């Protein structure tokens, strides 16, 4: 298993400190703050460990309260709010330096797949095998990135991304504001469905807020922008594997007042809708001193 995927699994394998209390660490990637998807994924791991595996998570709603410090562990405190006949609810608070930095509600639901069903249609986009690899895209994009971001992308990473509209990183505007990205882990994962759910939660924060700038031909990689996730919501609809190609079909209905709102649908390669995501975040042009 490539070291990046092994490192991701290690990051998601929280240490149990006590009943409902867990500790997670951050990778040494040189970032000034913790990647939001890491906190989402670790918080979901903490919640999942307090619920029977026969009742999987179906939705989570999170708020980022303070920037996470990657130099110190994160403590996850799970509040068992409800254990009902069909639904289970958990509230997870992540803390550092004695303060809450993140809060997330997670709902679990017993399987009722025998009920009525419908889903959105997957966009008609090129398959991942026909697109340039991440390594090929990085050759043209890396020189334009700020130093910390470039150093991060130069490292071995656990998630491979293959954007369909990759020309947006070269300044091309897309009037419809849509951005489609294929993604998967760079190596096979264990078969436990909870691992795939937590890896998808980890991945769901990758680039979603950046979609708010697609219409403008800009990207959050530019030094002029200050950005931070404010909240994040994820719904899991159907089974999937995070080590097989998934299409993240994103768009941004609104950008105003330095807040961008983005949303995404995640599909299996056969067109099955497996998850939906929404996020609002700070998208601010830096003010002149």
Coordinates of C-alpha atoms in Angstrom, one line a residue:
X1 CA 0.0 0.0 0.0
X2 CA 1.5 3.4 -1.0
X3 CA 2.6 5.4 2.1
X4 CA 0.1 8.2 1.5
X5 CA -2.9 5.9 1.7
X6 CA -1.4 4.1 4.7
X7 CA -0.9 7.6 6.3
X8 CA -4.5 8.5 5.6
X9 CA -5.8 5.3 7.2
X10 CA -3.5 6.0 10.2
X11 CA -4.9 9.6 10.5
X12 CA -8.5 8.2 10.5
X13 CA -7.6 5.5 13.1
X14 CA -8.4 7.5 16.2
X15 CA -7.0 6.7 19.6
X16 CA -9.7 5.8 22.2
X17 CA -9.1 7.8 25.4
X18 CA -12.3 6.9 27.2
X19 CA -15.9 6.2 26.5
X20 CA -17.0 8.7 23.8
X21 CA -13.6 10.4 23.8
X22 CA -11.0 10.1 21.0
X23 CA -7.8 11.7 19.9
X24 CA -6.6 12.3 16.4
X25 CA -3.4 13.6 14.9
X26 CA -2.5 15.7 11.8
X27 CA 0.0 14.8 9.1
X28 CA 3.2 16.8 8.9
X29 CA 2.4 18.5 5.6
X30 CA 3.6 22.0 6.4
X31 CA 0.2 23.6 6.5
X32 CA -0.5 26.5 8.9
X33 CA -3.9 25.0 9.8
X34 CA -5.6 21.6 9.7
X35 CA -7.3 20.6 6.4
X36 CA -11.0 20.8 7.0
X37 CA -11.7 17.4 5.4
X38 CA -9.4 15.8 7.9
X39 CA -11.5 17.1 10.8
X40 CA -14.7 16.0 9.1
X41 CA -13.4 12.5 8.5
X42 CA -12.0 12.1 12.0
X43 CA -15.2 13.4 13.6
X44 CA -17.2 10.9 11.5
X45 CA -14.8 8.1 12.7
X46 CA -15.5 9.1 16.3
X47 CA -19.3 9.1 15.8
X48 CA -19.3 5.8 13.9
X49 CA -17.4 4.1 16.8
X50 CA -20.3 4.8 19.1
X51 CA -23.0 3.2 16.9
X52 CA -23.6 -0.4 15.8
X53 CA -22.2 -1.1 12.3
X54 CA -25.6 -2.3 11.2
X55 CA -26.8 1.3 11.3
X56 CA -24.6 3.4 8.9
X57 CA -24.4 7.2 8.8
X58 CA -26.6 9.0 6.3
X59 CA -26.1 12.7 7.0
X60 CA -23.7 15.1 8.8
X61 CA -23.8 18.8 9.3
X62 CA -20.7 20.6 10.5
X63 CA -19.4 24.0 11.5
X64 CA -15.8 25.1 11.5
X65 CA -15.4 27.3 14.6
X66 CA -11.6 28.0 14.8
X67 CA -8.6 27.1 12.6
X68 CA -7.1 23.8 13.7
X69 CA -3.5 23.7 14.8
X70 CA -1.7 20.9 13.0
X71 CA 1.1 20.7 15.6
X72 CA -1.1 19.4 18.4
X73 CA -3.6 16.5 18.7
X74 CA -7.4 17.0 18.3
X75 CA -9.7 15.7 20.9
X76 CA -13.1 14.5 19.7
X77 CA -15.9 14.3 22.3
X78 CA -19.0 12.4 21.2
X79 CA -22.4 13.2 22.8
X80 CA -24.9 10.3 22.3
X81 CA -28.0 12.4 21.7
X82 CA -30.5 9.8 20.6
X83 CA -30.8 6.1 20.0
X84 CA -34.2 5.5 18.3
X85 CA -35.8 2.6 16.5
X86 CA -34.8 3.9 13.1
X87 CA -32.5 6.8 13.6
X88 CA -29.5 7.4 15.9
X89 CA -28.0 10.9 16.4
X90 CA -24.5 11.9 17.6
X91 CA -23.0 15.3 18.3
X92 CA -19.2 15.5 17.9
X93 CA -17.1 18.4 19.3
X94 CA -13.5 18.7 18.3
X95 CA -11.2 20.6 20.7
X96 CA -7.7 22.0 20.8
X97 CA -6.0 24.2 23.4
X98 CA -9.1 23.9 25.6
X99 CA -11.4 25.4 22.9
X100 CA -14.0 23.9 20.5
X101 CA -12.7 24.3 16.9
X102 CA -15.4 22.2 15.1
X103 CA -18.9 20.9 15.8
X104 CA -20.8 18.2 13.8
X105 CA -24.2 16.5 14.1
X106 CA -24.2 13.0 12.5
X107 CA -27.4 11.0 11.9
X108 CA -27.5 7.2 11.4
X109 CA -30.4 5.3 9.8
X110 CA -31.3 1.6 9.6
X111 CA -31.5 0.2 6.1
X112 CA -34.9 0.7 4.3
X113 CA -33.8 0.1 0.7
X114 CA -37.2 -1.6 -0.1
X115 CA -38.9 1.8 -0.2
X116 CA -39.4 4.1 -3.3
X117 CA -36.3 5.4 -5.0
X118 CA -35.1 8.0 -7.6
X119 CA -31.9 10.0 -8.2
X120 CA -30.4 12.8 -10.3
X121 CA -28.7 11.9 -13.6
X122 CA -24.9 12.0 -13.7
X123 CA -23.5 14.6 -16.0
X124 CA -22.2 13.4 -19.4
X125 CA -18.5 14.0 -19.0
X126 CA -15.3 12.2 -20.2
X127 CA -14.3 9.1 -18.2
X128 CA -11.3 9.4 -15.9
X129 CA -9.2 7.1 -18.1
X130 CA -9.4 9.6 -21.0
X131 CA -8.3 12.6 -18.9
X132 CA -4.8 13.8 -18.2
X133 CA -3.4 12.3 -15.0
X134 CA -2.9 14.5 -11.9
X135 CA 0.8 14.4 -12.5
X136 CA 0.3 15.8 -16.1
X137 CA -2.0 18.6 -14.9
X138 CA 0.4 19.5 -12.1
X139 CA 3.2 20.2 -14.5
X140 CA 1.3 23.2 -15.9
X141 CA -0.5 24.3 -12.7
X142 CA 2.2 24.0 -10.0
X143 CA 4.3 27.0 -11.0
X144 CA 1.3 29.3 -10.4
X145 CA 0.5 28.0 -6.9
X146 CA 1.6 29.7 -3.6
X147 CA 4.6 28.0 -2.0
X148 CA 2.7 26.2 0.8
X149 CA 0.1 24.8 -1.7
X150 CA 2.8 23.8 -4.2
X151 CA 4.8 22.0 -1.5
X152 CA 1.6 20.1 -0.5
X153 CA 0.8 19.0 -4.1
X154 CA 4.4 18.0 -4.6
X155 CA 4.1 15.4 -1.8
X156 CA 2.7 11.9 -2.4
X157 CA -1.1 12.2 -1.7
X158 CA -3.7 9.6 -0.9
X159 CA -6.4 10.9 -3.2
X160 CA -5.9 11.2 -7.0
X161 CA -7.9 14.0 -8.6
X162 CA -8.7 14.2 -12.4
X163 CA -10.6 17.5 -13.1
X164 CA -12.6 17.6 -16.3
X165 CA -12.5 21.4 -16.7
X166 CA -8.8 21.6 -15.7
X167 CA -8.3 24.6 -18.0
X168 CA -9.9 26.7 -15.2
X169 CA -6.6 26.5 -13.4
X170 CA -5.0 28.3 -16.4
X171 CA -7.5 31.2 -16.2
X172 CA -10.4 29.9 -18.4
X173 CA -13.9 31.0 -17.4
X174 CA -16.8 28.6 -17.4
X175 CA -20.1 30.6 -17.6
X176 CA -22.2 27.8 -16.2
X177 CA -20.0 27.6 -13.1
X178 CA -19.8 23.8 -13.2
X179 CA -16.7 21.9 -12.2
X180 CA -16.4 18.1 -12.4
X181 CA -13.7 16.1 -10.8
X182 CA -13.1 12.4 -10.8
X183 CA -11.4 11.1 -7.6
X184 CA -10.4 8.0 -5.8
X185 CA -7.7 6.8 -3.4
X186 CA -4.4 5.9 -5.0
X187 CA -4.5 2.3 -3.6
X188 CA -7.1 -0.2 -2.5
X189 CA -8.8 0.3 0.9
X190 CA -10.0 -2.4 3.4
X191 CA -13.5 -3.6 2.7
X192 CA -15.1 -2.1 5.8
X193 CA -17.9 0.3 4.5
X194 CA -17.2 2.7 7.4
X195 CA -13.7 3.3 6.1
X196 CA -15.0 4.2 2.6
X197 CA -17.6 6.5 4.2
X198 CA -15.0 8.3 6.3
X199 CA -12.5 8.6 3.3
X200 CA -15.3 10.1 1.2
X201 CA -16.1 12.6 4.0
X202 CA -12.3 13.4 4.1
X203 CA -12.3 13.9 0.3
X204 CA -15.6 15.9 0.1
X205 CA -13.9 19.1 1.3
X206 CA -11.3 19.0 -1.5
X207 CA -11.8 21.9 -3.8
X208 CA -15.5 22.4 -3.2
X209 CA -15.2 26.0 -2.0
X210 CA -12.9 26.8 -4.9
X211 CA -15.8 26.1 -7.2
X212 CA -17.2 29.5 -6.2
X213 CA -14.6 31.1 -8.5
X214 CA -15.2 29.0 -11.6
X215 CA -17.4 31.6 -13.3
X216 CA -14.7 34.2 -12.7
X217 CA -11.7 32.3 -14.1
X218 CA -10.0 32.5 -10.7
X219 CA -8.9 30.0 -8.2
X220 CA -8.2 30.0 -4.4
X221 CA -4.6 29.0 -5.2
X222 CA -4.0 32.6 -6.1
X223 CA -2.2 34.6 -3.4
X224 CA -4.8 37.4 -3.6
X225 CA -7.5 35.3 -1.9
X226 CA -8.1 34.4 1.7
X227 CA -10.3 31.4 2.1
X228 CA -11.7 29.2 4.9
X229 CA -14.6 26.7 5.2
X230 CA -17.4 27.9 7.4
X231 CA -19.8 25.0 7.3
X232 CA -20.1 21.6 5.5
X233 CA -23.0 19.2 5.0
X234 CA -22.8 15.7 3.6
X235 CA -25.5 13.1 2.8
X236 CA -24.7 9.5 2.0
X237 CA -27.3 7.9 -0.2
X238 CA -26.0 4.5 -1.5
X239 CA -23.1 2.1 -1.0
X240 CA -19.8 2.9 -2.8
X241 CA -16.1 2.3 -2.7
X242 CA -13.7 5.3 -2.3
X243 CA -10.9 3.3 -4.0
X244 CA -12.9 3.3 -7.3
X245 CA -13.5 6.3 -9.5
X246 CA -16.2 8.7 -8.2
X247 CA -17.4 11.8 -10.1
X248 CA -17.7 15.0 -8.0
X249 CA -20.1 17.2 -10.0
X250 CA -19.9 20.7 -8.4
X251 CA -21.4 24.1 -9.0
X252 CA -21.8 27.4 -7.0
X253 CA -25.2 29.1 -7.0
X254 CA -24.0 32.1 -5.1
X255 CA -20.9 34.2 -4.2
X256 CA -21.6 37.5 -2.4
X257 CA -20.3 39.5 0.6
X258 CA -17.1 37.4 0.7
X259 CA -19.1 34.2 1.2
X260 CA -19.2 31.5 -1.5
X261 CA -21.8 28.8 -1.5
X262 CA -21.0 25.5 -3.4
X263 CA -22.7 22.2 -3.7
X264 CA -21.8 18.8 -5.3
X265 CA -23.3 15.5 -6.3
X266 CA -21.0 12.4 -6.1
X267 CA -21.6 9.5 -8.5
X268 CA -20.1 6.1 -9.1
X269 CA -18.8 5.5 -12.6
X270 CA -22.0 3.6 -13.6
X271 CA -24.1 6.7 -12.8
X272 CA -25.3 5.7 -9.3
X273 CA -25.7 8.8 -7.0
X274 CA -23.9 8.0 -3.8
X275 CA -23.7 11.3 -1.9
X276 CA -24.6 15.0 -1.9
X277 CA -22.6 17.9 -0.4
X278 CA -23.0 21.6 0.4
X279 CA -20.6 24.1 1.8
X280 CA -20.3 27.8 2.5
X281 CA -17.0 29.4 3.1
X282 CA -15.1 32.7 3.2
X283 CA -13.8 33.8 -0.2
X284 CA -12.2 37.1 0.3
X285 CA -9.9 39.2 -1.8
X286 CA -7.1 40.4 0.5
X287 CA -7.5 44.1 1.4
X288 CA -4.5 46.4 0.7
X289 CA -2.7 47.4 3.9

